[in-house]
mmCIF file of C-alpha atoms and ligand atoms in Angstrom:
data_model
loop_
_atom_site.group_PDB
_atom_site.id
_atom_site.type_symbol
_atom_site.label_atom_id
_atom_site.label_comp_id
_atom_site.label_asym_id
_atom_site.label_seq_id
_atom_site.Cartn_x
_atom_site.Cartn_y
_atom_site.Cartn_z
ATOM 1 C CA MET A 1 -0.007 -0.012 0.026
ATOM 2 C CA GLU A 2 1.200 3.497 -0.759
ATOM 3 C CA ARG A 3 2.115 5.195 2.491
ATOM 4 C CA ILE A 4 2.080 8.894 3.422
ATOM 5 C CA VAL A 5 4.792 9.891 5.804
ATOM 6 C CA LEU A 6 5.187 13.378 7.228
ATOM 7 C CA HIS A 7 8.504 14.599 8.802
ATOM 8 C CA ILE A 8 8.504 17.773 10.845
ATOM 9 C CA ASP A 9 11.614 19.511 12.170
ATOM 10 C CA MET A 10 11.701 22.722 14.066
ATOM 11 C CA ASP A 11 13.683 25.644 12.619
ATOM 12 C CA ALA A 12 16.899 26.561 14.520
ATOM 13 C CA PHE A 13 15.109 25.125 17.534
ATOM 14 C CA PHE A 14 17.054 26.150 20.620
ATOM 15 C CA ALA A 15 17.830 29.611 19.141
ATOM 16 C CA SER A 16 14.145 30.143 18.056
ATOM 17 C CA VAL A 17 12.952 29.459 21.613
ATOM 18 C CA GLU A 18 15.313 32.090 22.899
ATOM 19 C CA GLN A 19 14.276 34.555 20.256
ATOM 20 C CA ARG A 20 10.671 33.822 21.038
ATOM 21 C CA ASP A 21 11.195 34.460 24.759
ATOM 22 C CA HIS A 22 13.425 37.496 24.368
ATOM 23 C CA GLU A 23 12.045 40.167 22.090
ATOM 24 C CA GLU A 24 15.418 41.927 21.953
ATOM 25 C CA TYR A 25 17.034 38.764 20.269
ATOM 26 C CA ARG A 26 14.650 38.728 17.388
ATOM 27 C CA GLY A 27 16.133 39.364 13.985
ATOM 28 C CA LYS A 28 19.592 39.136 15.397
ATOM 29 C CA PRO A 29 22.240 36.378 15.164
ATOM 30 C CA VAL A 30 21.811 34.122 18.241
ATOM 31 C CA ILE A 31 24.285 31.410 18.979
ATOM 32 C CA VAL A 32 23.369 28.802 21.638
ATOM 33 C CA GLY A 33 26.025 26.369 23.026
ATOM 34 C CA GLY A 34 28.824 25.766 25.451
ATOM 35 C CA LEU A 35 30.493 29.049 26.339
ATOM 36 C CA GLY A 36 33.630 27.660 27.989
ATOM 37 C CA PRO A 37 37.041 27.189 26.259
ATOM 38 C CA ARG A 38 36.060 23.765 24.808
ATOM 39 C CA GLY A 39 32.477 24.872 24.027
ATOM 40 C CA VAL A 40 30.615 23.818 20.945
ATOM 41 C CA VAL A 41 27.786 25.355 19.082
ATOM 42 C CA SER A 42 24.415 23.583 19.680
ATOM 43 C CA THR A 43 22.656 25.661 17.160
ATOM 44 C CA ALA A 44 22.597 29.179 15.561
ATOM 45 C CA SER A 45 19.677 31.263 14.428
ATOM 46 C CA TYR A 46 19.380 31.698 10.747
ATOM 47 C CA GLU A 47 20.749 35.284 11.008
ATOM 48 C CA ALA A 48 23.961 33.797 12.498
ATOM 49 C CA ARG A 49 24.071 31.050 9.880
ATOM 50 C CA LYS A 50 24.718 33.678 7.221
ATOM 51 C CA PHE A 51 28.131 34.226 8.798
ATOM 52 C CA GLY A 52 28.938 30.443 8.462
ATOM 53 C CA VAL A 53 28.119 29.534 11.981
ATOM 54 C CA HIS A 54 26.562 26.063 12.454
ATOM 55 C CA SER A 55 25.897 23.301 14.908
ATOM 56 C CA ALA A 56 28.792 21.323 16.196
ATOM 57 C CA GLN A 57 31.240 24.013 15.317
ATOM 58 C CA ALA A 58 33.874 24.995 18.000
ATOM 59 C CA MET A 59 32.462 28.057 19.817
ATOM 60 C CA ALA A 60 35.853 29.770 19.351
ATOM 61 C CA ILE A 61 35.386 29.690 15.621
ATOM 62 C CA ALA A 62 31.713 30.850 15.904
ATOM 63 C CA ARG A 63 32.968 33.859 17.971
ATOM 64 C CA ARG A 64 35.458 34.655 15.190
ATOM 65 C CA LEU A 65 32.906 34.395 12.466
ATOM 66 C CA CYS A 66 30.189 36.300 14.167
ATOM 67 C CA PRO A 67 31.664 38.379 17.084
ATOM 68 C CA ASN A 68 28.507 40.533 17.513
ATOM 69 C CA ALA A 69 26.158 37.637 17.976
ATOM 70 C CA ILE A 70 24.286 37.034 21.147
ATOM 71 C CA PHE A 71 25.837 34.044 22.852
ATOM 72 C CA LEU A 72 23.677 31.944 25.136
ATOM 73 C CA HIS A 73 24.152 28.820 27.324
ATOM 74 C CA PRO A 74 21.432 26.153 26.497
ATOM 75 C CA ASP A 75 18.536 25.841 28.768
ATOM 76 C CA HIS A 76 17.736 22.229 28.156
ATOM 77 C CA ALA A 77 14.886 22.068 30.620
ATOM 78 C CA ARG A 78 13.031 24.803 28.810
ATOM 79 C CA TYR A 79 13.595 23.271 25.365
ATOM 80 C CA SER A 80 12.289 19.907 26.645
ATOM 81 C CA ASP A 81 9.123 21.680 27.890
ATOM 82 C CA VAL A 82 8.576 23.170 24.457
ATOM 83 C CA SER A 83 9.321 19.899 22.820
ATOM 84 C CA ARG A 84 6.651 18.117 24.929
ATOM 85 C CA GLN A 85 4.157 20.784 23.913
ATOM 86 C CA ILE A 86 5.042 20.394 20.245
ATOM 87 C CA PHE A 87 4.566 16.624 20.363
ATOM 88 C CA SER A 88 1.288 16.921 22.146
ATOM 89 C CA ILE A 89 0.085 19.251 19.334
ATOM 90 C CA LEU A 90 1.263 16.822 16.716
ATOM 91 C CA SER A 91 -0.536 13.913 18.423
ATOM 92 C CA ARG A 92 -3.804 15.570 17.479
ATOM 93 C CA PHE A 93 -2.879 15.067 13.799
ATOM 94 C CA SER A 94 -1.902 11.399 13.734
ATOM 95 C CA PRO A 95 -2.030 8.463 16.192
ATOM 96 C CA VAL A 96 1.202 7.099 14.908
ATOM 97 C CA ILE A 97 4.195 9.434 15.783
ATOM 98 C CA GLU A 98 7.777 8.550 16.073
ATOM 99 C CA GLN A 99 9.759 11.203 17.933
ATOM 100 C CA LEU A 100 13.309 11.239 16.562
ATOM 101 C CA SER A 101 14.835 13.887 18.734
ATOM 102 C CA ILE A 102 13.910 16.872 20.791
ATOM 103 C CA ASP A 103 12.698 18.864 17.716
ATOM 104 C CA GLU A 104 11.812 16.368 14.960
ATOM 105 C CA GLY A 105 9.509 13.414 14.370
ATOM 106 C CA PHE A 106 7.592 11.335 11.791
ATOM 107 C CA LEU A 107 3.896 11.193 11.587
ATOM 108 C CA ASP A 108 2.273 8.308 9.638
ATOM 109 C CA LEU A 109 -0.574 9.719 7.647
ATOM 110 C CA THR A 110 -1.397 6.509 5.731
ATOM 111 C CA GLY A 111 -5.065 5.772 5.589
ATOM 112 C CA MET A 112 -6.033 9.180 6.752
ATOM 113 C CA GLU A 113 -7.045 10.403 3.277
ATOM 114 C CA ARG A 114 -10.609 10.919 4.286
ATOM 115 C CA LEU A 115 -9.586 13.152 7.217
ATOM 116 C CA MET A 116 -7.587 15.438 5.161
ATOM 117 C CA GLU A 117 -8.343 17.489 2.075
ATOM 118 C CA ASN A 118 -4.888 16.607 0.746
ATOM 119 C CA PRO A 119 -1.545 16.005 2.334
ATOM 120 C CA ARG A 120 -0.179 19.461 1.610
ATOM 121 C CA VAL A 121 -3.184 21.251 3.249
ATOM 122 C CA TYR A 122 -2.830 18.889 6.159
ATOM 123 C CA GLY A 123 0.899 19.796 6.401
ATOM 124 C CA GLU A 124 -0.031 23.417 6.419
ATOM 125 C CA GLU A 125 -2.541 22.950 9.165
ATOM 126 C CA ILE A 126 0.077 21.224 11.321
ATOM 127 C CA LYS A 127 2.536 24.021 10.812
ATOM 128 C CA ARG A 128 -0.130 26.574 11.585
ATOM 129 C CA ALA A 129 -1.164 24.808 14.812
ATOM 130 C CA VAL A 130 2.526 24.637 15.901
ATOM 131 C CA ARG A 131 3.064 28.219 15.012
ATOM 132 C CA GLU A 132 -0.003 29.538 16.689
ATOM 133 C CA GLU A 133 0.398 27.470 19.820
ATOM 134 C CA THR A 134 4.130 27.757 20.446
ATOM 135 C CA GLY A 135 5.102 30.751 18.429
ATOM 136 C CA LEU A 136 7.694 28.758 16.573
ATOM 137 C CA THR A 137 8.092 27.763 12.926
ATOM 138 C CA ALA A 138 8.698 24.282 11.647
ATOM 139 C CA SER A 139 9.621 22.701 8.373
ATOM 140 C CA VAL A 140 7.639 19.787 6.957
ATOM 141 C CA GLY A 141 8.237 17.225 4.419
ATOM 142 C CA ILE A 142 5.587 14.822 3.141
ATOM 143 C CA ALA A 143 6.529 11.699 0.934
ATOM 144 C CA PRO A 144 5.904 8.036 0.573
ATOM 145 C CA ASN A 145 8.492 7.090 3.048
ATOM 146 C CA LYS A 146 10.839 8.201 5.929
ATOM 147 C CA PHE A 147 13.830 8.894 3.870
ATOM 148 C CA LEU A 148 12.117 11.093 1.335
ATOM 149 C CA ALA A 149 9.922 12.829 3.966
ATOM 150 C CA LYS A 150 13.127 13.799 6.064
ATOM 151 C CA LEU A 151 14.885 14.923 2.957
ATOM 152 C CA ALA A 152 11.805 16.910 1.848
ATOM 153 C CA SER A 153 11.500 18.770 5.148
ATOM 154 C CA ASP A 154 15.091 20.024 4.741
ATOM 155 C CA LEU A 155 14.710 21.292 1.218
ATOM 156 C CA GLU A 156 13.020 24.587 1.968
ATOM 157 C CA LYS A 157 14.107 25.259 5.559
ATOM 158 C CA PRO A 158 13.283 27.458 7.411
ATOM 159 C CA ASP A 159 9.432 27.479 7.440
ATOM 160 C CA GLY A 160 9.308 25.087 4.483
ATOM 161 C CA LEU A 161 6.750 22.692 3.261
ATOM 162 C CA VAL A 162 7.750 20.235 0.549
ATOM 163 C CA VAL A 163 5.604 17.326 -0.824
ATOM 164 C CA ILE A 164 7.459 14.624 -2.837
ATOM 165 C CA ARG A 165 5.021 12.542 -4.737
ATOM 166 C CA PRO A 166 6.159 8.944 -5.421
ATOM 167 C CA GLU A 167 6.386 9.566 -9.193
ATOM 168 C CA ASP A 168 8.648 12.529 -8.586
ATOM 169 C CA ALA A 169 11.042 10.906 -6.131
ATOM 170 C CA GLU A 170 13.834 10.012 -8.540
ATOM 171 C CA LYS A 171 13.646 13.265 -10.263
ATOM 172 C CA VAL A 172 14.100 15.162 -6.908
ATOM 173 C CA LEU A 173 16.856 12.928 -5.832
ATOM 174 C CA ALA A 174 18.895 12.815 -9.022
ATOM 175 C CA PRO A 175 20.866 16.101 -8.699
ATOM 176 C CA LEU A 176 21.480 15.800 -4.985
ATOM 177 C CA PRO A 177 24.903 14.787 -3.656
ATOM 178 C CA VAL A 178 25.171 11.269 -2.381
ATOM 179 C CA ASN A 179 25.767 12.473 1.170
ATOM 180 C CA ARG A 180 22.106 13.408 1.425
ATOM 181 C CA ILE A 181 21.395 9.692 1.837
ATOM 182 C CA PHE A 182 21.354 8.921 5.510
ATOM 183 C CA GLY A 183 24.334 6.871 6.680
ATOM 184 C CA VAL A 184 26.544 8.196 3.914
ATOM 185 C CA GLY A 185 29.307 9.841 5.878
ATOM 186 C CA LYS A 186 32.641 11.231 4.722
ATOM 187 C CA LYS A 187 34.260 7.716 4.215
ATOM 188 C CA THR A 188 31.429 6.269 2.120
ATOM 189 C CA GLU A 189 31.167 9.561 0.204
ATOM 190 C CA ALA A 190 34.842 9.293 -0.661
ATOM 191 C CA ARG A 191 34.513 5.702 -1.632
ATOM 192 C CA LEU A 192 31.520 6.411 -3.898
ATOM 193 C CA ALA A 193 33.397 9.406 -5.429
ATOM 194 C CA ALA A 194 36.327 7.161 -6.257
ATOM 195 C CA LEU A 195 33.819 5.042 -8.119
ATOM 196 C CA GLY A 196 32.540 8.057 -10.064
ATOM 197 C CA PHE A 197 29.317 8.569 -8.063
ATOM 198 C CA ARG A 198 28.754 12.044 -6.830
ATOM 199 C CA THR A 199 25.033 12.464 -7.239
ATOM 200 C CA ILE A 200 22.265 10.228 -6.151
ATOM 201 C CA GLY A 201 21.200 10.047 -9.776
ATOM 202 C CA GLN A 202 24.539 8.688 -10.755
ATOM 203 C CA LEU A 203 24.286 6.111 -7.997
ATOM 204 C CA ALA A 204 20.811 5.088 -8.959
ATOM 205 C CA ALA A 205 22.181 4.235 -12.403
ATOM 206 C CA ALA A 206 25.079 2.156 -11.014
ATOM 207 C CA ASP A 207 25.615 -1.422 -12.013
ATOM 208 C CA ARG A 208 24.547 -3.551 -8.859
ATOM 209 C CA GLY A 209 27.291 -6.109 -9.361
ATOM 210 C CA LYS A 210 30.049 -3.482 -9.581
ATOM 211 C CA LEU A 211 28.766 -1.599 -6.580
ATOM 212 C CA ALA A 212 28.415 -4.835 -4.615
ATOM 213 C CA GLN A 213 32.084 -5.682 -5.472
ATOM 214 C CA ALA A 214 33.314 -2.377 -4.121
ATOM 215 C CA LEU A 215 31.069 -1.991 -1.118
ATOM 216 C CA GLY A 216 29.673 -5.420 -0.231
ATOM 217 C CA ASN A 217 26.266 -6.742 -0.979
ATOM 218 C CA ARG A 218 24.349 -5.320 1.921
ATOM 219 C CA MET A 219 25.564 -1.852 1.563
ATOM 220 C CA ALA A 220 25.145 -1.922 -2.221
ATOM 221 C CA SER A 221 21.479 -2.994 -1.983
ATOM 222 C CA GLN A 222 20.716 -0.524 0.668
ATOM 223 C CA LEU A 223 22.331 2.374 -1.161
ATOM 224 C CA LEU A 224 20.668 1.459 -4.478
ATOM 225 C CA ALA A 225 17.224 1.231 -2.917
ATOM 226 C CA LEU A 226 17.555 4.670 -1.273
ATOM 227 C CA ALA A 227 18.999 6.110 -4.466
ATOM 228 C CA HIS A 228 15.707 5.089 -6.096
ATOM 229 C CA GLY A 229 13.799 6.703 -3.314
ATOM 230 C CA LEU A 230 12.686 3.415 -1.776
ATOM 231 C CA ASP A 231 12.700 2.906 1.994
ATOM 232 C CA GLU A 232 10.485 0.392 3.823
ATOM 233 C CA ARG A 233 11.145 1.360 7.403
ATOM 234 C CA PRO A 234 7.917 1.792 9.203
ATOM 235 C CA VAL A 235 7.036 4.805 11.426
ATOM 236 C CA GLU A 236 7.477 3.240 14.836
ATOM 237 C CA PRO A 237 5.385 5.048 17.449
ATOM 238 C CA ARG A 238 7.529 6.010 20.330
ATOM 239 C CA ARG A 239 8.600 8.920 22.453
ATOM 240 C CA ALA A 240 12.337 9.733 22.436
ATOM 241 C CA ALA A 241 13.871 9.531 25.753
ATOM 242 C CA GLN A 242 15.065 12.926 26.927
ATOM 243 C CA SER A 243 18.080 11.664 28.740
ATOM 244 C CA ILE A 244 19.579 8.449 30.037
ATOM 245 C CA GLY A 245 21.545 8.610 33.334
ATOM 246 C CA ARG A 246 22.885 6.543 36.162
ATOM 247 C CA GLU A 247 23.925 7.811 39.578
ATOM 248 C CA GLU A 248 25.198 6.192 42.710
ATOM 249 C CA THR A 249 25.179 7.315 46.382
ATOM 250 C CA PHE A 250 27.997 6.079 48.486
ATOM 251 C CA ASP A 251 27.787 4.454 51.920
ATOM 252 C CA GLU A 252 30.817 6.494 52.820
ATOM 253 C CA ASP A 253 31.927 9.550 51.171
ATOM 254 C CA ILE A 254 34.523 9.160 48.547
ATOM 255 C CA ARG A 255 37.693 11.171 49.302
ATOM 256 C CA SER A 256 40.123 10.026 46.583
ATOM 257 C CA ARG A 257 39.846 11.411 43.084
ATOM 258 C CA GLU A 258 41.104 8.149 41.666
ATOM 259 C CA GLU A 259 38.348 6.297 43.374
ATOM 260 C CA ALA A 260 35.840 8.727 42.038
ATOM 261 C CA GLU A 261 37.091 8.274 38.502
ATOM 262 C CA LYS A 262 36.670 4.554 38.774
ATOM 263 C CA VAL A 263 33.030 5.049 39.692
ATOM 264 C CA LEU A 264 32.634 7.455 36.794
ATOM 265 C CA LEU A 265 33.951 4.790 34.480
ATOM 266 C CA ALA A 266 31.449 2.210 35.812
ATOM 267 C CA LEU A 267 28.577 4.837 35.537
ATOM 268 C CA SER A 268 29.721 5.671 31.909
ATOM 269 C CA GLU A 269 29.694 2.040 30.909
ATOM 270 C CA GLU A 270 26.145 1.602 32.170
ATOM 271 C CA VAL A 271 25.021 4.739 30.385
ATOM 272 C CA GLY A 272 26.667 3.624 27.189
ATOM 273 C CA TRP A 273 25.166 0.250 27.414
ATOM 274 C CA ARG A 274 21.736 1.770 27.851
ATOM 275 C CA LEU A 275 22.214 4.135 24.920
ATOM 276 C CA ARG A 276 23.399 1.446 22.576
ATOM 277 C CA ARG A 277 20.583 -0.909 23.549
ATOM 278 C CA GLN A 278 18.099 1.687 22.442
ATOM 279 C CA GLY A 279 20.153 2.586 19.302
ATOM 280 C CA LEU A 280 20.645 6.138 20.705
ATOM 281 C CA PHE A 281 23.532 8.646 20.586
ATOM 282 C CA ALA A 282 24.090 11.604 22.852
ATOM 283 C CA ARG A 283 25.292 15.042 22.271
ATOM 284 C CA THR A 284 25.438 16.194 25.863
ATOM 285 C CA ILE A 285 27.183 14.534 28.916
ATOM 286 C CA THR A 286 26.260 15.747 32.350
ATOM 287 C CA LEU A 287 28.212 15.083 35.476
ATOM 288 C CA LYS A 288 26.427 15.305 38.777
ATOM 289 C CA ILE A 289 28.459 15.654 42.064
ATOM 290 C CA ARG A 290 26.847 15.855 45.484
ATOM 291 C CA LEU A 291 29.163 16.606 48.294
ATOM 292 C CA GLY A 292 29.022 15.397 51.958
ATOM 293 C CA SER A 293 27.440 18.755 52.656
ATOM 294 C CA PHE A 294 24.648 17.900 50.228
ATOM 295 C CA ASP A 295 25.655 20.745 48.047
ATOM 296 C CA THR A 296 24.944 19.501 44.587
ATOM 297 C CA PHE A 297 26.726 20.486 41.338
ATOM 298 C CA THR A 298 26.132 19.731 37.726
ATOM 299 C CA ARG A 299 28.654 20.270 34.864
ATOM 300 C CA GLN A 300 27.782 19.756 31.292
ATOM 301 C CA GLN A 301 29.604 19.379 27.974
ATOM 302 C CA THR A 302 28.018 19.537 24.584
ATOM 303 C CA LEU A 303 29.923 17.670 21.864
ATOM 304 C CA PRO A 304 30.633 18.167 18.234
ATOM 305 C CA GLU A 305 29.688 14.567 17.462
ATOM 306 C CA PRO A 306 26.973 12.335 18.926
ATOM 307 C CA ILE A 307 28.552 9.550 21.100
ATOM 308 C CA ALA A 308 27.501 6.215 22.578
ATOM 309 C CA TYR A 309 30.703 4.395 23.322
ATOM 310 C CA ASP A 310 31.660 3.850 27.053
ATOM 311 C CA GLU A 311 35.105 5.296 26.541
ATOM 312 C CA ASP A 312 33.823 8.514 24.934
ATOM 313 C CA ILE A 313 31.254 9.022 27.632
ATOM 314 C CA PHE A 314 33.849 8.404 30.248
ATOM 315 C CA ARG A 315 36.326 10.775 28.653
ATOM 316 C CA GLU A 316 33.804 13.598 28.916
ATOM 317 C CA ALA A 317 32.745 12.768 32.384
ATOM 318 C CA GLN A 318 36.392 12.573 33.543
ATOM 319 C CA THR A 319 37.250 15.908 31.884
ATOM 320 C CA LEU A 320 34.341 17.578 33.599
ATOM 321 C CA PHE A 321 35.348 15.885 36.811
ATOM 322 C CA ARG A 322 38.903 17.068 36.513
ATOM 323 C CA ALA A 323 37.873 20.628 35.941
ATOM 324 C CA PHE A 324 35.717 20.636 38.996
ATOM 325 C CA SER A 325 37.426 22.214 41.961
ATOM 326 C CA MET A 326 36.481 20.405 45.088
ATOM 327 C CA PRO A 327 35.898 22.475 48.192
ATOM 328 C CA PRO A 328 38.637 21.425 50.634
ATOM 329 C CA GLY A 329 37.724 19.054 53.366
ATOM 330 C CA GLN A 330 34.722 17.633 51.525
ATOM 331 C CA GLY A 331 34.066 14.229 50.432
ATOM 332 C CA ILE A 332 31.769 13.081 47.540
ATOM 333 C CA ARG A 333 28.386 11.588 48.604
ATOM 334 C CA LEU A 334 26.951 10.973 45.111
ATOM 335 C CA LEU A 335 28.190 10.769 41.504
ATOM 336 C CA GLY A 336 26.083 10.711 38.364
ATOM 337 C CA VAL A 337 26.637 10.567 34.705
ATOM 338 C CA SER A 338 23.930 11.277 32.168
ATOM 339 C CA ALA A 339 23.604 11.470 28.392
ATOM 340 C CA GLY A 340 21.226 14.009 26.839
ATOM 341 C CA ASN A 341 20.337 15.705 23.731
ATOM 342 C CA LEU A 342 19.697 12.165 22.305
ATOM 343 C CA SER A 343 19.251 11.267 18.683
ATOM 344 C CA GLU A 344 18.886 8.084 16.798
ATOM 345 C CA GLY A 345 22.486 7.584 15.892
ATOM 346 C CA GLY A 346 21.915 4.347 14.139
ATOM 347 C CA GLU A 347 21.623 6.131 10.878
ATOM 348 C CA VAL A 348 24.832 8.069 11.332
ATOM 349 C CA SER A 349 26.888 5.028 12.025
ATOM 350 C CA LEU A 350 25.116 2.685 9.637
ATOM 351 C CA PHE A 351 27.916 2.332 7.187
ATOM 352 C CA ASP A 352 31.268 3.815 7.914
ATOM 353 C CA ASP A 353 33.655 5.137 10.528
ATOM 354 C CA HIS A 354 32.257 3.101 13.393
ATOM 355 C CA GLU A 355 32.284 -0.321 11.868
ATOM 356 C CA LYS A 356 35.124 -1.732 13.901
ATOM 357 C CA LYS A 357 33.966 -0.265 17.209
ATOM 358 C CA ASP A 358 30.406 -1.307 16.472
ATOM 359 C CA ARG A 359 31.624 -4.923 16.090
ATOM 360 C CA LEU A 360 33.582 -4.769 19.330
ATOM 361 C CA TYR A 361 30.673 -3.237 21.248
ATOM 362 C CA GLY A 362 28.282 -5.508 19.421
ATOM 363 C CA ALA A 363 30.182 -8.373 21.012
ATOM 364 C CA ILE A 364 30.348 -6.858 24.482
ATOM 365 C CA ASP A 365 26.641 -5.930 24.437
ATOM 366 C CA SER A 366 25.596 -9.405 23.416
ATOM 367 C CA LEU A 367 27.524 -10.855 26.346
ATOM 368 C CA LYS A 368 25.825 -8.318 28.605
ATOM 369 C CA ARG A 369 22.405 -9.306 27.195
ATOM 370 C CA ARG A 370 23.156 -12.996 27.724
ATOM 371 C CA PHE A 371 24.908 -12.954 31.078
ATOM 372 C CA GLY A 372 23.918 -9.710 32.727
ATOM 373 C CA GLU A 373 25.342 -6.228 32.832
ATOM 374 C CA GLY A 374 28.168 -7.132 35.249
ATOM 375 C CA VAL A 375 29.884 -9.709 32.941
ATOM 376 C CA VAL A 376 32.190 -7.305 31.072
ATOM 377 C CA THR A 377 33.862 -4.447 32.721
ATOM 378 C CA ARG A 378 37.017 -2.605 32.039
ATOM 379 C CA ALA A 379 40.481 -3.689 33.243
ATOM 380 C CA ALA A 380 40.828 -0.459 35.119
ATOM 381 C CA LEU A 381 37.859 -1.351 37.381
ATOM 382 C CA GLN A 382 39.213 -4.694 38.204
ATOM 383 C CA THR A 383 42.510 -3.563 39.812
ATOM 384 C CA PRO A 384 42.367 -4.340 43.612
ATOM 385 C CA LYS A 385 41.648 -1.437 45.934
ATOM 386 C CA GLN A 386 44.787 0.074 47.258
HETATM 387 P P1 TTP B 1 18.479 20.361 14.440
HETATM 388 O O1 TTP B 1 17.019 20.097 14.049
HETATM 389 O O2 TTP B 1 19.504 19.514 13.747
HETATM 390 O O3 TTP B 1 18.885 21.863 14.181
HETATM 391 P P2 TTP B 1 18.014 23.205 14.396
HETATM 392 O O4 TTP B 1 16.624 22.836 14.771
HETATM 393 O O5 TTP B 1 18.699 24.032 15.359
HETATM 394 O O6 TTP B 1 18.099 23.894 12.991
HETATM 395 P P3 TTP B 1 17.354 23.417 11.682
HETATM 396 O O7 TTP B 1 16.635 22.195 11.897
HETATM 397 O O8 TTP B 1 16.537 24.612 11.355
HETATM 398 O O9 TTP B 1 18.472 23.236 10.733
HETATM 399 O O10 TTP B 1 18.677 20.143 15.998
HETATM 400 C C1 TTP B 1 17.690 20.457 16.945
HETATM 401 C C2 TTP B 1 18.432 21.019 18.133
HETATM 402 O O11 TTP B 1 19.262 20.114 18.737
HETATM 403 C C3 TTP B 1 19.180 22.253 17.977
HETATM 404 O O12 TTP B 1 18.355 23.453 18.032
HETATM 405 C C4 TTP B 1 20.178 22.191 19.008
HETATM 406 C C5 TTP B 1 20.409 20.689 19.264
HETATM 407 N N1 TTP B 1 21.647 20.265 18.593
HETATM 408 C C6 TTP B 1 22.811 20.264 19.332
HETATM 409 O O13 TTP B 1 22.786 20.541 20.518
HETATM 410 N N2 TTP B 1 23.922 19.782 18.710
HETATM 411 C C7 TTP B 1 24.048 19.572 17.343
HETATM 412 O O14 TTP B 1 25.065 19.220 16.892
HETATM 413 C C8 TTP B 1 22.745 19.588 16.601
HETATM 414 C C9 TTP B 1 22.828 19.262 15.087
HETATM 415 C C10 TTP B 1 21.605 20.057 17.278
HETATM 416 MG MG1 MG B 2 15.525 21.446 13.726
#
């Protein structure tokens, strides 16, 4: 059966919330992200993007490109509230919603033809409801599957609405670069370029046997299907988790930094395992420290790349911990590590870069599934207590 899938993605989400809530920021370049020396841009308003500022860029570079921008620290709690409001609006328009991240999701509109005049008008109604009730603009794509719907929502950002009809899919795809296919990162792009494929149209016309020889059967078929605009993945109703965290309170306050780092490693491994089990990646790592005095501190780092491996999570938690200056004479009562700003990273790591690590973690995770979480831990945790 022909499906109708709608993808909606808020425009410059964090920055737009800030501009909505502060009249004096409107029409001006606004950059949201980590403001410390290792800070990374979470997002930039469209006014700031004109200067070349973009998500995941080092804040130091953004400052150089656009020194007169308004620089803001992200207020995740507020963005999460707005996100909840958006998804509750969307739930009036389809019973089947898959939330992909804080500001984007898929709606399955298949079978709802009688409820809507036509998909475009329905898309306009959804955009209007979101705008009127939240004061924010969104971009919408409507197509016969997820791949095309997501691609469509991006084509006329911001405030866009693009419908790709099944019969137009290949025509729309043909001129686009191959990296518009999800899962095609820098490495796959380079491999495809070496084979002479730069556009999706060129890839669609590729000889299957030759492609399989170069890239393996599985990847060749996946790429070819997508290049022809075919994607069978269903819209799977679910709510994206906002964050995944683990914390531990100690019977006796911890006084050695080394001891604390061992706990952080264990917590990072648990968080990593939970992320990977759900196919999620995180762009923010938060460290929580509660002292013997019950004073509680959180420190947060936003990252250029989404992560899910234990060692990456631990590295961030450790860096945050080392930068934390402990008030003298205090012990640590509780430590916590949490991963936020979650996205479905499965797509990002589908093909390249992570293959080796994915195999390693695949093995570790399958042991954990079979024998319980405690079965595999790192060498550093097994050294006897001094
Ligand atoms: P996106 O939807 O990727 O970006 P955006 O909404 O800011 O801009 P647009 O969709 O119009 O291109 O991400 C949604 C939010 O997630 C974004 O506002 C901030 C956060 N985010 C990060 O913190 N780090 C990142 O690297 C990215 C891409 C997004
Ligand atoms: Mg967005």
